PDB file of C-alpha atoms in Angstrom:
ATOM      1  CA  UNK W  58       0.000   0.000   0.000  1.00  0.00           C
ATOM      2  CA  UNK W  59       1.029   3.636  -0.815  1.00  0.00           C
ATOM      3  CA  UNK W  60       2.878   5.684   2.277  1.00  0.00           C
ATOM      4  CA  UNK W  61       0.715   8.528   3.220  1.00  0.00           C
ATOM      5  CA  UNK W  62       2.009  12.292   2.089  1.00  0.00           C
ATOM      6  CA  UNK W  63       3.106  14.873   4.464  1.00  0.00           C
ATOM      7  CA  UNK W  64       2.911  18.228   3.945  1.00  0.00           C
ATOM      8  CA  UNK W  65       6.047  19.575   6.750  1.00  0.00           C
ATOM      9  CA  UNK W  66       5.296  22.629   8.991  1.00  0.00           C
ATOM     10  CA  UNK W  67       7.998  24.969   8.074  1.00  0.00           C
ATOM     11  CA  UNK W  68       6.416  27.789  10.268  1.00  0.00           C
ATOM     12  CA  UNK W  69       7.107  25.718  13.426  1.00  0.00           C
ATOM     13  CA  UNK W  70       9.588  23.523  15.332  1.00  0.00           C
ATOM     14  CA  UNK W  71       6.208  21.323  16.681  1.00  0.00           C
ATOM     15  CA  UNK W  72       6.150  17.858  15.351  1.00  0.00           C
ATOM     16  CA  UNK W  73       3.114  18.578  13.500  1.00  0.00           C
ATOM     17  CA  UNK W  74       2.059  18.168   9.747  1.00  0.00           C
ATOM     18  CA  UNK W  75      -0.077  20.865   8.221  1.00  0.00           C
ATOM     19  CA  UNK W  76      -1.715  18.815   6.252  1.00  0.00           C
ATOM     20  CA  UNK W  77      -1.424  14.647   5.718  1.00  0.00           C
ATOM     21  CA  UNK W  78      -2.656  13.286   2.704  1.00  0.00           C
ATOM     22  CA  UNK W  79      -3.699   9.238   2.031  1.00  0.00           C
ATOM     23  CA  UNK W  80      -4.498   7.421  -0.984  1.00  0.00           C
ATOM     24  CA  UNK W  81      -7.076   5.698  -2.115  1.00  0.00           C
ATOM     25  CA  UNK W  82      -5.463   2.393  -1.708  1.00  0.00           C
ATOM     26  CA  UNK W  83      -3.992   2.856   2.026  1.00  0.00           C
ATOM     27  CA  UNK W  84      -6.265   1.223   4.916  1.00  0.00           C
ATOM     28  CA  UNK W  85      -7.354   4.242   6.847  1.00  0.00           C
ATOM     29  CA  UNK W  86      -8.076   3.560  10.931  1.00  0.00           C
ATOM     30  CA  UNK W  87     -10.315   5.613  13.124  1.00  0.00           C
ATOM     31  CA  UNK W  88      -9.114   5.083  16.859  1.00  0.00           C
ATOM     32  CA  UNK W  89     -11.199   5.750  19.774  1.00  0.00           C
ATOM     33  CA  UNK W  90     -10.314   8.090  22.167  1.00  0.00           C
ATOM     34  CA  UNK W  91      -7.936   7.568  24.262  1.00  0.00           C
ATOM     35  CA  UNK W  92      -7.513   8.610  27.843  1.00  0.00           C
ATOM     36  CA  UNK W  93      -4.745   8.360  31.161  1.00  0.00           C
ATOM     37  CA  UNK W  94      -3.803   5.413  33.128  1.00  0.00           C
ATOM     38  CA  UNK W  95      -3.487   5.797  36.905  1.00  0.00           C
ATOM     39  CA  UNK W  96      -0.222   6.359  38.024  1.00  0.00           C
ATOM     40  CA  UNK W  97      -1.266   6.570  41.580  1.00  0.00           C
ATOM     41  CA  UNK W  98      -3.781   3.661  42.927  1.00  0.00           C
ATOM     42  CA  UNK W  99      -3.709   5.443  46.719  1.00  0.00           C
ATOM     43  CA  UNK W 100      -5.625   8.681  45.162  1.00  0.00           C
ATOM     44  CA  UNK W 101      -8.838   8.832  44.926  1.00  0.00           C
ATOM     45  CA  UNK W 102      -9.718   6.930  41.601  1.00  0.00           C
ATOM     46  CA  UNK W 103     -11.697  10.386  40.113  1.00  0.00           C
ATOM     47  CA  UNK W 104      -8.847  12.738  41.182  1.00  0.00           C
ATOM     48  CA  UNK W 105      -6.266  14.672  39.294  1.00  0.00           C
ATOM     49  CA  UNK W 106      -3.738  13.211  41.790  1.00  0.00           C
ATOM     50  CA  UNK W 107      -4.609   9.436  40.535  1.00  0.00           C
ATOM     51  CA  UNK W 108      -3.554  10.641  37.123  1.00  0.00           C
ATOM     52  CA  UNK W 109      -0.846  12.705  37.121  1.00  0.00           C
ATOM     53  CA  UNK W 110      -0.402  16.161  35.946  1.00  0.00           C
ATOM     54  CA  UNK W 111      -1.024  17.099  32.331  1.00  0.00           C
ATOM     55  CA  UNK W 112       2.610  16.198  30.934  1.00  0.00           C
ATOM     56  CA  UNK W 113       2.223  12.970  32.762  1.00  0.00           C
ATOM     57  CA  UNK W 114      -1.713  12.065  31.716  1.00  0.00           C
ATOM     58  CA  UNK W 115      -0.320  13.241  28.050  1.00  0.00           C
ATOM     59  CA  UNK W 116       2.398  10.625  28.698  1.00  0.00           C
ATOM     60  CA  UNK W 117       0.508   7.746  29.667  1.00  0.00           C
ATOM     61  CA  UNK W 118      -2.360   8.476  27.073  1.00  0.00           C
ATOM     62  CA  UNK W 119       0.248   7.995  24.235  1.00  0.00           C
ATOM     63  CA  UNK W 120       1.459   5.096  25.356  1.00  0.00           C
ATOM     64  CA  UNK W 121      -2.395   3.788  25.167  1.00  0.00           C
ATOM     65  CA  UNK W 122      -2.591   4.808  21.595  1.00  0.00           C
ATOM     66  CA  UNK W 123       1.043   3.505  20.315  1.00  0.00           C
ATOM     67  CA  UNK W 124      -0.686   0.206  22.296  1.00  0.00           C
ATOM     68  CA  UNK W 125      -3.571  -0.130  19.917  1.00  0.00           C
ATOM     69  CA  UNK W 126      -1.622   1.147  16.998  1.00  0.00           C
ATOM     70  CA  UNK W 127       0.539  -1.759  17.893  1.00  0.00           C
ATOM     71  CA  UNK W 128      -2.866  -4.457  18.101  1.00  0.00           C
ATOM     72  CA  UNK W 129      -3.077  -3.296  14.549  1.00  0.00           C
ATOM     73  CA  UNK W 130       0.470  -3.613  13.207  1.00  0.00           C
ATOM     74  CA  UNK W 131       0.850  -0.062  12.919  1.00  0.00           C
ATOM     75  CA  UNK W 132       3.360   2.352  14.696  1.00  0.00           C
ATOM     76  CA  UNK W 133       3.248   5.916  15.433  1.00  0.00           C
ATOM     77  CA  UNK W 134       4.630   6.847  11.938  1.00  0.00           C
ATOM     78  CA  UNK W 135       1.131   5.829  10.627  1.00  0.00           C
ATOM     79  CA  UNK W 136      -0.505   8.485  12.442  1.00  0.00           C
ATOM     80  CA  UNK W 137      -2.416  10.700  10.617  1.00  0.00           C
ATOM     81  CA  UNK W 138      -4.447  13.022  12.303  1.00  0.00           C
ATOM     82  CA  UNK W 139      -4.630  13.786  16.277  1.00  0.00           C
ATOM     83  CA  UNK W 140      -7.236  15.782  18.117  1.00  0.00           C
ATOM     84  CA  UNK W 141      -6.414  16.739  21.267  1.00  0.00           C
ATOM     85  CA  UNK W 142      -9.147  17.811  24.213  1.00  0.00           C
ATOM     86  CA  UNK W 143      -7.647  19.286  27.338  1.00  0.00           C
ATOM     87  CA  UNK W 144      -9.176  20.525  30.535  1.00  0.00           C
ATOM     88  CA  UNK W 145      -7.368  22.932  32.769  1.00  0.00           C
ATOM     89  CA  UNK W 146      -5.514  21.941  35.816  1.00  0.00           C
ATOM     90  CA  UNK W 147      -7.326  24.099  38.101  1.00  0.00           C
ATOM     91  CA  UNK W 148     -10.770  25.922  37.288  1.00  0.00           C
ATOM     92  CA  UNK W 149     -11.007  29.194  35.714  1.00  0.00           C
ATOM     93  CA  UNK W 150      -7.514  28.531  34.442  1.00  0.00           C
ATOM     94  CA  UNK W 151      -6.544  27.679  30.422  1.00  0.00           C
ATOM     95  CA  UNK W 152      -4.896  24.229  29.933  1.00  0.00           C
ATOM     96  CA  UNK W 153      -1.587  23.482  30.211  1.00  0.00           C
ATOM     97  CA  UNK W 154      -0.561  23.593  26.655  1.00  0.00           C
ATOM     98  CA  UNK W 155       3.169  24.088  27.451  1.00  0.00           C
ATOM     99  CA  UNK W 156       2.936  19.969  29.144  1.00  0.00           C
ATOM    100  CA  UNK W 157       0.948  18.640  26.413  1.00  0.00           C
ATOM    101  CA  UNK W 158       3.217  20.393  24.228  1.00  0.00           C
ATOM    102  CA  UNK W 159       6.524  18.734  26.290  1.00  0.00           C
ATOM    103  CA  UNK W 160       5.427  15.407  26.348  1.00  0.00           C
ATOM    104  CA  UNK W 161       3.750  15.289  22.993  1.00  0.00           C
ATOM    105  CA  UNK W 162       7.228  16.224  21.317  1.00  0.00           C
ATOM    106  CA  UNK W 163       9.357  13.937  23.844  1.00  0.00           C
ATOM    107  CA  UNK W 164       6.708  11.083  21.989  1.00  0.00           C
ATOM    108  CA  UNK W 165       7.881  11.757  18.316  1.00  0.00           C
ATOM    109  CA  UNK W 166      11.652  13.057  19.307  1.00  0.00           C
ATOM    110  CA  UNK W 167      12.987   9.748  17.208  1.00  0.00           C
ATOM    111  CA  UNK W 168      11.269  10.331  13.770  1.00  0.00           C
ATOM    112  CA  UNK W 169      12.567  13.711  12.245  1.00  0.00           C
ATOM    113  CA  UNK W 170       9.323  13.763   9.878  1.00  0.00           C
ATOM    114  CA  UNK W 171       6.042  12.781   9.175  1.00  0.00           C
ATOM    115  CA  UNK W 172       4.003  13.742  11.975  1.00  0.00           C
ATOM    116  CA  UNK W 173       0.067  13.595  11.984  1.00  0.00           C
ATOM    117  CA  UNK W 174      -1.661  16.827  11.509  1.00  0.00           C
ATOM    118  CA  UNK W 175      -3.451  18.062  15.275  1.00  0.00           C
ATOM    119  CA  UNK W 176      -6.082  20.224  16.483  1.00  0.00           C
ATOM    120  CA  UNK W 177      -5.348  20.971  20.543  1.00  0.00           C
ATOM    121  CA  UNK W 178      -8.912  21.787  21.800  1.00  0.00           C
ATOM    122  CA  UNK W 179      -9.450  23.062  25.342  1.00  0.00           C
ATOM    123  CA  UNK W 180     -12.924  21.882  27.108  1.00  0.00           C
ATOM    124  CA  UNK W 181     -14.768  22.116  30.471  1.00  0.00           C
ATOM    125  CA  UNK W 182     -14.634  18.588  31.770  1.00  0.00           C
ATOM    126  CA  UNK W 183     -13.838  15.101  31.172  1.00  0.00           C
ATOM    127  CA  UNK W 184     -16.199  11.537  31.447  1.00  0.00           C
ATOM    128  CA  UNK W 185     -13.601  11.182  34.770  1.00  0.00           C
ATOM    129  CA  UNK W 186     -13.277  14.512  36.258  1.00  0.00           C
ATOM    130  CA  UNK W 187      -9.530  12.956  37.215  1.00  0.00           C
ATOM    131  CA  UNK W 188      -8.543  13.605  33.541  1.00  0.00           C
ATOM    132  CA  UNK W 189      -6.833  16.283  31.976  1.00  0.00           C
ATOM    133  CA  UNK W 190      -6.841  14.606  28.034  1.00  0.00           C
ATOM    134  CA  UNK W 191      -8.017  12.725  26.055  1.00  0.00           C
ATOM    135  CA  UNK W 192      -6.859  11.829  22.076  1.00  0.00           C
ATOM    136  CA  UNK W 193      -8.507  10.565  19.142  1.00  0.00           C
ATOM    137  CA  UNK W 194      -6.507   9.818  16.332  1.00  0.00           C
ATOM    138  CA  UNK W 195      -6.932   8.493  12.337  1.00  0.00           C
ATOM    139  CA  UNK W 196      -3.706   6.234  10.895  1.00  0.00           C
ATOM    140  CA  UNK W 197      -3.450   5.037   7.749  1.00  0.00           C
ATOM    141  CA  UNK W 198      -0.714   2.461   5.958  1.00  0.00           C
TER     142      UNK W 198
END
């Protein structure tokens, strides 16, 4: 199957495509949204403290998507597309952009390319009021 295209961001050093394109013979994925893992089990189980802060929910929610891309045989390179809903740390506060933004570029640090186009949203709440993110995400091969 064809590689998808990758149009580079030359306005920024963010590992982010502005646009990705796939043809009609790739296999195109739509994941689910994924979400943090508890990195504390003595916290309350709905609490920012069972999570982690933002840099460390974005941290463990990647690691739950490169897990399904790797169910499907797919790696992070096949990423196409990523949007991105955070909720603030604190109320009344914005999101903390700057630990997405740390953690999401630790994430692709090895490939020097090719990087899935993303839309960083920031919302009011979460299904778990303990999380900070959550990521939804198209791949294609």
């Amino acid at each position: 199957m064809n590689e998808p295209f990758y149009l580079e961001n030359t306005n920024s050093t963010a590992p982010v495509s502005r646009a990705v394109g796939i043809s009609s013979s790739s296999m195109f994925y739509q994941l689910g949204a994924q979400y943090p893992e508890i990195i504390d089990s003595s916290a309350p189980p709905k609490s920012i403290q069972a999570f982690g802060d933002t840099y460390t929910q974005t941290i463990t929610t990647l690691r739950r998507l490169s897990s399904i891309l790797a169910d499907l045989g797919l790696t992070k390179l096949n990423l196409t597309n990523m949007r991105v809903y955070l909720v603030s740390e604190a109320p009344g506060e914005r999101m903390d952009l700057d630990g997405f933004n740390k953690a999401y570029t630790e994430y692709f640090q090895d490939q020097d390319r090719n990087y899935p186009s993303r839309t960083v949203i920031q919302v009011a709440a979460m299904a778990n009021p303990g999380w900070l993110i959550e990521i939804e995400a198209t791949a294609a091969n």
